[in-house]
Every structure is written in C-alpha cells, then in structure tokens.
C-alpha cells in the first residue's frame, strides 16, 4: 500500500531540515510512537502502541535511515515491526522530502507499507486512518517548529555555510500514548455519512 501526505511549515527548509535531524524529537511528534534505543549508525529501536476498541497492539521493531541527503533535504527510512502477541507485522519504506513553499517549507512524506494480521483487516480504511494519524503528526511537528521556545535544539550547518538554529518546546504530557484508532475510524465514518446525506438531499430536492 502506497500513501502520500503533505504539510506546510512557516519556517525555512534549512530550519525544518535541522529539526528533522533530531530523531527523538521527531518520534515524539508521532502518536503512539516510543523510541526505545539508539543503536548507532542511524539505526533505532522502538515501539508503536495502537488501540482498536478492546484490541491493543504493540509493534516492536527497528528503523534505519538508509539515505540522508542534506543538499536535497531528503531522508529515506526503512522500518519493520511485529506485534508482541504475534498478531501481525508492519514493514515500511518512507521517503521524506523538504522543499521551499510560499509559506516557508513543504514536507512531503511517501510511504510504502506491507501489513499483515489484525492491522491489515482494516482494509481500505487504513488509508483514511493513516490520513488522520498524519494530521496529528503534522500538527505536532508544526507546533514544535513554529511554537514557543523552551529547550534548545542542536544547531546544524546549512549548505551555504550559515547555521540554522532550531528551538524545541517541551513535550506534551500525553505525547507517546497509544494511537486510538477507533475514534479516528469513527471520525472518518461520520464524515462519510454526512457527505452521503448531503448528496442524497440534493437528489430528492424538488425543482
């Protein structure tokens, strides 16, 4: 399954790129994600907590940055994980690209996913759930980059020799908690019902 998402940030590409180099900060933006260990060599171990009604899945796995191109502002990541109870697995190939935009920067994320087990039973709905999850991730990412300054983030040199300095705000108290998939599915379903009723009212409306 291939998914594509985009968000814009009111900051220069160099500033956004600097933030993306801080892996723990980026992971903190992901709903349900927890960084367990830095294995070195751009390899990491982590857990993804997902709750679907009464079902709870905890995917334990590893991720590796296979490409980090500072000149092109591009990161490519391979990741894989398996549910602790053996109910399925996830493999992902993710490409993150930062580019200039009218508002400052545009972040494009393209993911190729291979799902098995209970998570795969969502079928086509996983695309809608993914869109909702990315929206939460993008909101937190933008908030940290554009938000108030608290904890300094390590600076990184830009291609032109200047230094782009980012500031990291404190992590929200509820960050890193499990992904509540059921509310996301309900939000998507409710919108679809509303769209259907609106189309139906147009059809039956008298001339």
PDB file of C-alpha atoms in Angstrom:
ATOM      1  CA  UNK A   1       0.000   0.000   0.000  1.00  0.00           C
ATOM      2  CA  UNK A   2       1.348   3.393  -1.011  1.00  0.00           C
ATOM      3  CA  UNK A   3       0.426   6.518   0.954  1.00  0.00           C
ATOM      4  CA  UNK A   4       1.330  10.152   0.245  1.00  0.00           C
ATOM      5  CA  UNK A   5       0.964  13.058   2.664  1.00  0.00           C
ATOM      6  CA  UNK A   6       1.929  16.726   2.645  1.00  0.00           C
ATOM      7  CA  UNK A   7       2.078  19.561   5.149  1.00  0.00           C
ATOM      8  CA  UNK A   8       3.494  23.081   5.173  1.00  0.00           C
ATOM      9  CA  UNK A   9       5.526  24.842   7.852  1.00  0.00           C
ATOM     10  CA  UNK A  10       6.130  28.548   8.380  1.00  0.00           C
ATOM     11  CA  UNK A  11       9.911  28.103   8.528  1.00  0.00           C
ATOM     12  CA  UNK A  12      12.761  27.864   6.034  1.00  0.00           C
ATOM     13  CA  UNK A  13      13.778  24.467   4.596  1.00  0.00           C
ATOM     14  CA  UNK A  14      17.107  24.693   6.473  1.00  0.00           C
ATOM     15  CA  UNK A  15      15.311  25.168   9.817  1.00  0.00           C
ATOM     16  CA  UNK A  16      12.899  22.289   9.090  1.00  0.00           C
ATOM     17  CA  UNK A  17      15.795  20.080   7.996  1.00  0.00           C
ATOM     18  CA  UNK A  18      17.636  20.850  11.227  1.00  0.00           C
ATOM     19  CA  UNK A  19      14.642  19.764  13.280  1.00  0.00           C
ATOM     20  CA  UNK A  20      14.348  16.507  11.324  1.00  0.00           C
ATOM     21  CA  UNK A  21      17.907  15.582  12.325  1.00  0.00           C
ATOM     22  CA  UNK A  22      16.784  15.271  15.956  1.00  0.00           C
ATOM     23  CA  UNK A  23      15.300  11.772  15.812  1.00  0.00           C
ATOM     24  CA  UNK A  24      13.962  11.700  19.418  1.00  0.00           C
ATOM     25  CA  UNK A  25      12.105  14.986  18.816  1.00  0.00           C
ATOM     26  CA  UNK A  26      10.584  13.693  15.568  1.00  0.00           C
ATOM     27  CA  UNK A  27       9.483  10.426  17.220  1.00  0.00           C
ATOM     28  CA  UNK A  28       7.794  12.437  19.984  1.00  0.00           C
ATOM     29  CA  UNK A  29       5.595  14.004  17.300  1.00  0.00           C
ATOM     30  CA  UNK A  30       4.288  10.598  16.194  1.00  0.00           C
ATOM     31  CA  UNK A  31       1.111   9.481  18.019  1.00  0.00           C
ATOM     32  CA  UNK A  32       1.714   6.174  19.779  1.00  0.00           C
ATOM     33  CA  UNK A  33       5.434   6.012  18.967  1.00  0.00           C
ATOM     34  CA  UNK A  34       8.164   5.430  21.545  1.00  0.00           C
ATOM     35  CA  UNK A  35      11.913   5.456  20.916  1.00  0.00           C
ATOM     36  CA  UNK A  36      13.493   2.623  22.942  1.00  0.00           C
ATOM     37  CA  UNK A  37      17.143   2.689  21.898  1.00  0.00           C
ATOM     38  CA  UNK A  38      19.610   4.420  19.593  1.00  0.00           C
ATOM     39  CA  UNK A  39      21.604   1.565  18.069  1.00  0.00           C
ATOM     40  CA  UNK A  40      24.099   3.857  16.334  1.00  0.00           C
ATOM     41  CA  UNK A  41      24.751   4.247  12.635  1.00  0.00           C
ATOM     42  CA  UNK A  42      21.328   5.870  12.105  1.00  0.00           C
ATOM     43  CA  UNK A  43      19.560   2.720  13.388  1.00  0.00           C
ATOM     44  CA  UNK A  44      16.875   2.839  16.065  1.00  0.00           C
ATOM     45  CA  UNK A  45      14.646   0.516  18.069  1.00  0.00           C
ATOM     46  CA  UNK A  46      11.146   1.486  19.082  1.00  0.00           C
ATOM     47  CA  UNK A  47       7.545   0.575  19.867  1.00  0.00           C
ATOM     48  CA  UNK A  48       4.276   1.674  18.257  1.00  0.00           C
ATOM     49  CA  UNK A  49       1.197   1.384  20.503  1.00  0.00           C
ATOM     50  CA  UNK A  50      -2.156   1.015  18.704  1.00  0.00           C
ATOM     51  CA  UNK A  51      -5.593   0.545  20.319  1.00  0.00           C
ATOM     52  CA  UNK A  52      -8.571  -0.510  18.197  1.00  0.00           C
ATOM     53  CA  UNK A  53     -11.524  -0.704  20.571  1.00  0.00           C
ATOM     54  CA  UNK A  54     -10.704  -3.509  23.027  1.00  0.00           C
ATOM     55  CA  UNK A  55      -7.813  -4.725  20.875  1.00  0.00           C
ATOM     56  CA  UNK A  56      -4.380  -3.419  21.763  1.00  0.00           C
ATOM     57  CA  UNK A  57      -1.364  -3.930  19.531  1.00  0.00           C
ATOM     58  CA  UNK A  58       2.220  -3.094  20.399  1.00  0.00           C
ATOM     59  CA  UNK A  59       4.549  -3.241  17.425  1.00  0.00           C
ATOM     60  CA  UNK A  60       8.186  -3.695  18.404  1.00  0.00           C
ATOM     61  CA  UNK A  61      10.702  -3.098  15.658  1.00  0.00           C
ATOM     62  CA  UNK A  62      13.622  -1.261  14.186  1.00  0.00           C
ATOM     63  CA  UNK A  63      14.097   1.624  11.776  1.00  0.00           C
ATOM     64  CA  UNK A  64      17.170   2.652   9.806  1.00  0.00           C
ATOM     65  CA  UNK A  65      17.920   5.800   7.850  1.00  0.00           C
ATOM     66  CA  UNK A  66      19.172   4.448   4.510  1.00  0.00           C
ATOM     67  CA  UNK A  67      19.591   7.874   2.892  1.00  0.00           C
ATOM     68  CA  UNK A  68      20.179  11.315   4.377  1.00  0.00           C
ATOM     69  CA  UNK A  69      20.839  13.932   1.684  1.00  0.00           C
ATOM     70  CA  UNK A  70      21.413  17.362   3.245  1.00  0.00           C
ATOM     71  CA  UNK A  71      21.779  19.081  -0.129  1.00  0.00           C
ATOM     72  CA  UNK A  72      18.409  17.804  -1.369  1.00  0.00           C
ATOM     73  CA  UNK A  73      16.787  17.898   2.086  1.00  0.00           C
ATOM     74  CA  UNK A  74      15.728  14.253   1.718  1.00  0.00           C
ATOM     75  CA  UNK A  75      15.571  11.361   4.203  1.00  0.00           C
ATOM     76  CA  UNK A  76      14.712   7.753   3.338  1.00  0.00           C
ATOM     77  CA  UNK A  77      13.837   5.287   6.111  1.00  0.00           C
ATOM     78  CA  UNK A  78      13.262   1.535   6.190  1.00  0.00           C
ATOM     79  CA  UNK A  79      11.346   0.178   9.180  1.00  0.00           C
ATOM     80  CA  UNK A  80       9.817  -3.107  10.293  1.00  0.00           C
ATOM     81  CA  UNK A  81       7.934  -4.247  13.371  1.00  0.00           C
ATOM     82  CA  UNK A  82       5.991  -7.187  14.778  1.00  0.00           C
ATOM     83  CA  UNK A  83       3.182  -7.245  17.309  1.00  0.00           C
ATOM     84  CA  UNK A  84       4.346  -8.574  20.677  1.00  0.00           C
ATOM     85  CA  UNK A  85       1.457 -11.057  20.685  1.00  0.00           C
ATOM     86  CA  UNK A  86       2.288 -12.298  17.215  1.00  0.00           C
ATOM     87  CA  UNK A  87      -0.874 -10.937  15.614  1.00  0.00           C
ATOM     88  CA  UNK A  88       0.764  -9.268  12.648  1.00  0.00           C
ATOM     89  CA  UNK A  89       3.643  -7.269  11.261  1.00  0.00           C
ATOM     90  CA  UNK A  90       4.411  -3.987   9.528  1.00  0.00           C
ATOM     91  CA  UNK A  91       7.119  -3.134   7.019  1.00  0.00           C
ATOM     92  CA  UNK A  92       7.574   0.398   5.725  1.00  0.00           C
ATOM     93  CA  UNK A  93       9.743   2.297   3.266  1.00  0.00           C
ATOM     94  CA  UNK A  94       9.358   6.034   3.916  1.00  0.00           C
ATOM     95  CA  UNK A  95      10.682   8.983   1.908  1.00  0.00           C
ATOM     96  CA  UNK A  96      10.648  12.458   3.492  1.00  0.00           C
ATOM     97  CA  UNK A  97      11.334  15.475   1.278  1.00  0.00           C
ATOM     98  CA  UNK A  98      11.567  19.112   2.388  1.00  0.00           C
ATOM     99  CA  UNK A  99      11.146  21.805  -0.279  1.00  0.00           C
ATOM    100  CA  UNK A 100      10.584  25.581  -0.394  1.00  0.00           C
ATOM    101  CA  UNK A 101       6.968  26.762  -0.362  1.00  0.00           C
ATOM    102  CA  UNK A 102       5.132  30.067  -0.294  1.00  0.00           C
ATOM    103  CA  UNK A 103       4.507  29.705   3.451  1.00  0.00           C
ATOM    104  CA  UNK A 104       8.122  28.655   4.118  1.00  0.00           C
ATOM    105  CA  UNK A 105       8.557  24.928   3.581  1.00  0.00           C
ATOM    106  CA  UNK A 106       6.642  21.933   2.299  1.00  0.00           C
ATOM    107  CA  UNK A 107       7.153  18.452   3.732  1.00  0.00           C
ATOM    108  CA  UNK A 108       6.170  15.518   1.502  1.00  0.00           C
ATOM    109  CA  UNK A 109       6.049  12.034   3.023  1.00  0.00           C
ATOM    110  CA  UNK A 110       5.594   8.998   0.743  1.00  0.00           C
ATOM    111  CA  UNK A 111       5.223   5.599   2.442  1.00  0.00           C
ATOM    112  CA  UNK A 112       5.139   2.079   1.015  1.00  0.00           C
ATOM    113  CA  UNK A 113       3.530  -0.232   3.600  1.00  0.00           C
ATOM    114  CA  UNK A 114       3.243  -4.002   3.836  1.00  0.00           C
ATOM    115  CA  UNK A 115       0.768  -5.012   6.573  1.00  0.00           C
ATOM    116  CA  UNK A 116      -0.220  -8.429   7.924  1.00  0.00           C
ATOM    117  CA  UNK A 117      -2.504  -9.583  10.739  1.00  0.00           C
ATOM    118  CA  UNK A 118      -5.131  -7.553  12.584  1.00  0.00           C
ATOM    119  CA  UNK A 119      -3.992  -4.158  11.310  1.00  0.00           C
ATOM    120  CA  UNK A 120      -4.386  -5.412   7.722  1.00  0.00           C
ATOM    121  CA  UNK A 121      -8.038  -6.300   8.449  1.00  0.00           C
ATOM    122  CA  UNK A 122      -8.842  -2.578   8.303  1.00  0.00           C
ATOM    123  CA  UNK A 123      -8.537  -2.959   4.531  1.00  0.00           C
ATOM    124  CA  UNK A 124      -9.104   0.255   2.598  1.00  0.00           C
ATOM    125  CA  UNK A 125      -9.942   2.012   5.843  1.00  0.00           C
ATOM    126  CA  UNK A 126      -6.260   2.027   6.786  1.00  0.00           C
ATOM    127  CA  UNK A 127      -5.756   4.807   4.233  1.00  0.00           C
ATOM    128  CA  UNK A 128      -8.300   7.050   5.965  1.00  0.00           C
ATOM    129  CA  UNK A 129      -6.895   6.204   9.389  1.00  0.00           C
ATOM    130  CA  UNK A 130      -3.388   6.957   8.108  1.00  0.00           C
ATOM    131  CA  UNK A 131      -4.543  10.373   6.909  1.00  0.00           C
ATOM    132  CA  UNK A 132      -5.917  11.157  10.371  1.00  0.00           C
ATOM    133  CA  UNK A 133      -2.723   9.941  12.062  1.00  0.00           C
ATOM    134  CA  UNK A 134      -0.534  12.005   9.747  1.00  0.00           C
ATOM    135  CA  UNK A 135      -2.673  15.034  10.528  1.00  0.00           C
ATOM    136  CA  UNK A 136      -1.895  14.604  14.234  1.00  0.00           C
ATOM    137  CA  UNK A 137       1.800  14.126  13.488  1.00  0.00           C
ATOM    138  CA  UNK A 138       1.918  17.178  11.201  1.00  0.00           C
ATOM    139  CA  UNK A 139       0.134  19.370  13.762  1.00  0.00           C
ATOM    140  CA  UNK A 140       2.641  18.433  16.462  1.00  0.00           C
ATOM    141  CA  UNK A 141       5.597  18.855  14.088  1.00  0.00           C
ATOM    142  CA  UNK A 142       4.449  22.319  13.015  1.00  0.00           C
ATOM    143  CA  UNK A 143       3.747  23.272  16.637  1.00  0.00           C
ATOM    144  CA  UNK A 144       7.269  22.364  17.695  1.00  0.00           C
ATOM    145  CA  UNK A 145       8.943  24.159  14.810  1.00  0.00           C
ATOM    146  CA  UNK A 146       6.796  27.285  14.936  1.00  0.00           C
ATOM    147  CA  UNK A 147       5.902  27.240  18.651  1.00  0.00           C
ATOM    148  CA  UNK A 148       7.324  28.999  21.723  1.00  0.00           C
ATOM    149  CA  UNK A 149      10.960  28.415  22.594  1.00  0.00           C
ATOM    150  CA  UNK A 150      11.948  26.429  25.654  1.00  0.00           C
ATOM    151  CA  UNK A 151      14.639  23.790  25.206  1.00  0.00           C
ATOM    152  CA  UNK A 152      17.437  24.487  22.669  1.00  0.00           C
ATOM    153  CA  UNK A 153      17.876  22.017  19.837  1.00  0.00           C
ATOM    154  CA  UNK A 154      21.311  21.203  18.430  1.00  0.00           C
ATOM    155  CA  UNK A 155      22.170  23.535  15.544  1.00  0.00           C
ATOM    156  CA  UNK A 156      23.179  22.212  12.130  1.00  0.00           C
ATOM    157  CA  UNK A 157      25.065  23.996   9.307  1.00  0.00           C
ATOM    158  CA  UNK A 158      23.148  24.804   6.162  1.00  0.00           C
ATOM    159  CA  UNK A 159      24.603  24.220   2.656  1.00  0.00           C
ATOM    160  CA  UNK A 160      25.599  27.892   2.296  1.00  0.00           C
ATOM    161  CA  UNK A 161      27.732  27.759   5.434  1.00  0.00           C
ATOM    162  CA  UNK A 162      25.276  29.578   7.699  1.00  0.00           C
ATOM    163  CA  UNK A 163      23.884  27.950  10.829  1.00  0.00           C
ATOM    164  CA  UNK A 164      20.177  27.220  11.183  1.00  0.00           C
ATOM    165  CA  UNK A 165      19.192  27.094  14.852  1.00  0.00           C
ATOM    166  CA  UNK A 166      16.028  25.333  15.986  1.00  0.00           C
ATOM    167  CA  UNK A 167      14.342  25.504  19.398  1.00  0.00           C
ATOM    168  CA  UNK A 168      12.430  22.546  20.837  1.00  0.00           C
ATOM    169  CA  UNK A 169       9.432  23.133  23.164  1.00  0.00           C
ATOM    170  CA  UNK A 170       8.711  20.726  25.990  1.00  0.00           C
ATOM    171  CA  UNK A 171       6.896  17.519  25.139  1.00  0.00           C
ATOM    172  CA  UNK A 172       3.145  17.486  25.892  1.00  0.00           C
ATOM    173  CA  UNK A 173       2.132  15.283  28.811  1.00  0.00           C
ATOM    174  CA  UNK A 174       0.058  12.954  26.633  1.00  0.00           C
ATOM    175  CA  UNK A 175       2.635  12.530  23.854  1.00  0.00           C
ATOM    176  CA  UNK A 176       3.776   8.969  23.203  1.00  0.00           C
ATOM    177  CA  UNK A 177       0.458   7.443  24.326  1.00  0.00           C
ATOM    178  CA  UNK A 178      -1.143   4.717  22.230  1.00  0.00           C
ATOM    179  CA  UNK A 179      -2.881   5.556  18.968  1.00  0.00           C
ATOM    180  CA  UNK A 180      -6.646   5.465  19.469  1.00  0.00           C
ATOM    181  CA  UNK A 181      -7.665   4.045  16.106  1.00  0.00           C
ATOM    182  CA  UNK A 182     -11.377   3.627  16.858  1.00  0.00           C
ATOM    183  CA  UNK A 183     -12.043   7.379  17.328  1.00  0.00           C
ATOM    184  CA  UNK A 184     -10.155   8.014  14.088  1.00  0.00           C
ATOM    185  CA  UNK A 185     -12.255   5.440  12.232  1.00  0.00           C
ATOM    186  CA  UNK A 186     -15.453   6.956  13.698  1.00  0.00           C
ATOM    187  CA  UNK A 187     -14.385  10.456  12.630  1.00  0.00           C
ATOM    188  CA  UNK A 188     -13.840   9.226   9.075  1.00  0.00           C
ATOM    189  CA  UNK A 189     -17.109   7.236   9.046  1.00  0.00           C
ATOM    190  CA  UNK A 190     -19.106  10.186  10.425  1.00  0.00           C
ATOM    191  CA  UNK A 191     -17.764  12.442   7.669  1.00  0.00           C
ATOM    192  CA  UNK A 192     -18.650   9.882   5.009  1.00  0.00           C
ATOM    193  CA  UNK A 193     -22.221   9.592   6.362  1.00  0.00           C
ATOM    194  CA  UNK A 194     -22.572  13.387   6.345  1.00  0.00           C
ATOM    195  CA  UNK A 195     -21.329  13.564   2.744  1.00  0.00           C
ATOM    196  CA  UNK A 196     -23.743  10.805   1.701  1.00  0.00           C
ATOM    197  CA  UNK A 197     -26.749  12.521   3.312  1.00  0.00           C
ATOM    198  CA  UNK A 198     -25.838  15.801   1.652  1.00  0.00           C
ATOM    199  CA  UNK A 199     -25.675  14.138  -1.788  1.00  0.00           C
ATOM    200  CA  UNK A 200     -28.972  12.355  -1.105  1.00  0.00           C
ATOM    201  CA  UNK A 201     -30.725  15.598  -0.148  1.00  0.00           C
ATOM    202  CA  UNK A 202     -29.632  17.164  -3.427  1.00  0.00           C
ATOM    203  CA  UNK A 203     -31.071  14.248  -5.404  1.00  0.00           C
ATOM    204  CA  UNK A 204     -34.508  14.321  -3.712  1.00  0.00           C
ATOM    205  CA  UNK A 205     -34.798  18.099  -3.506  1.00  0.00           C
ATOM    206  CA  UNK A 206     -37.860  19.234  -5.567  1.00  0.00           C
ATOM    207  CA  UNK A 207     -37.296  21.524  -8.558  1.00  0.00           C
TER     208      UNK A 207
END
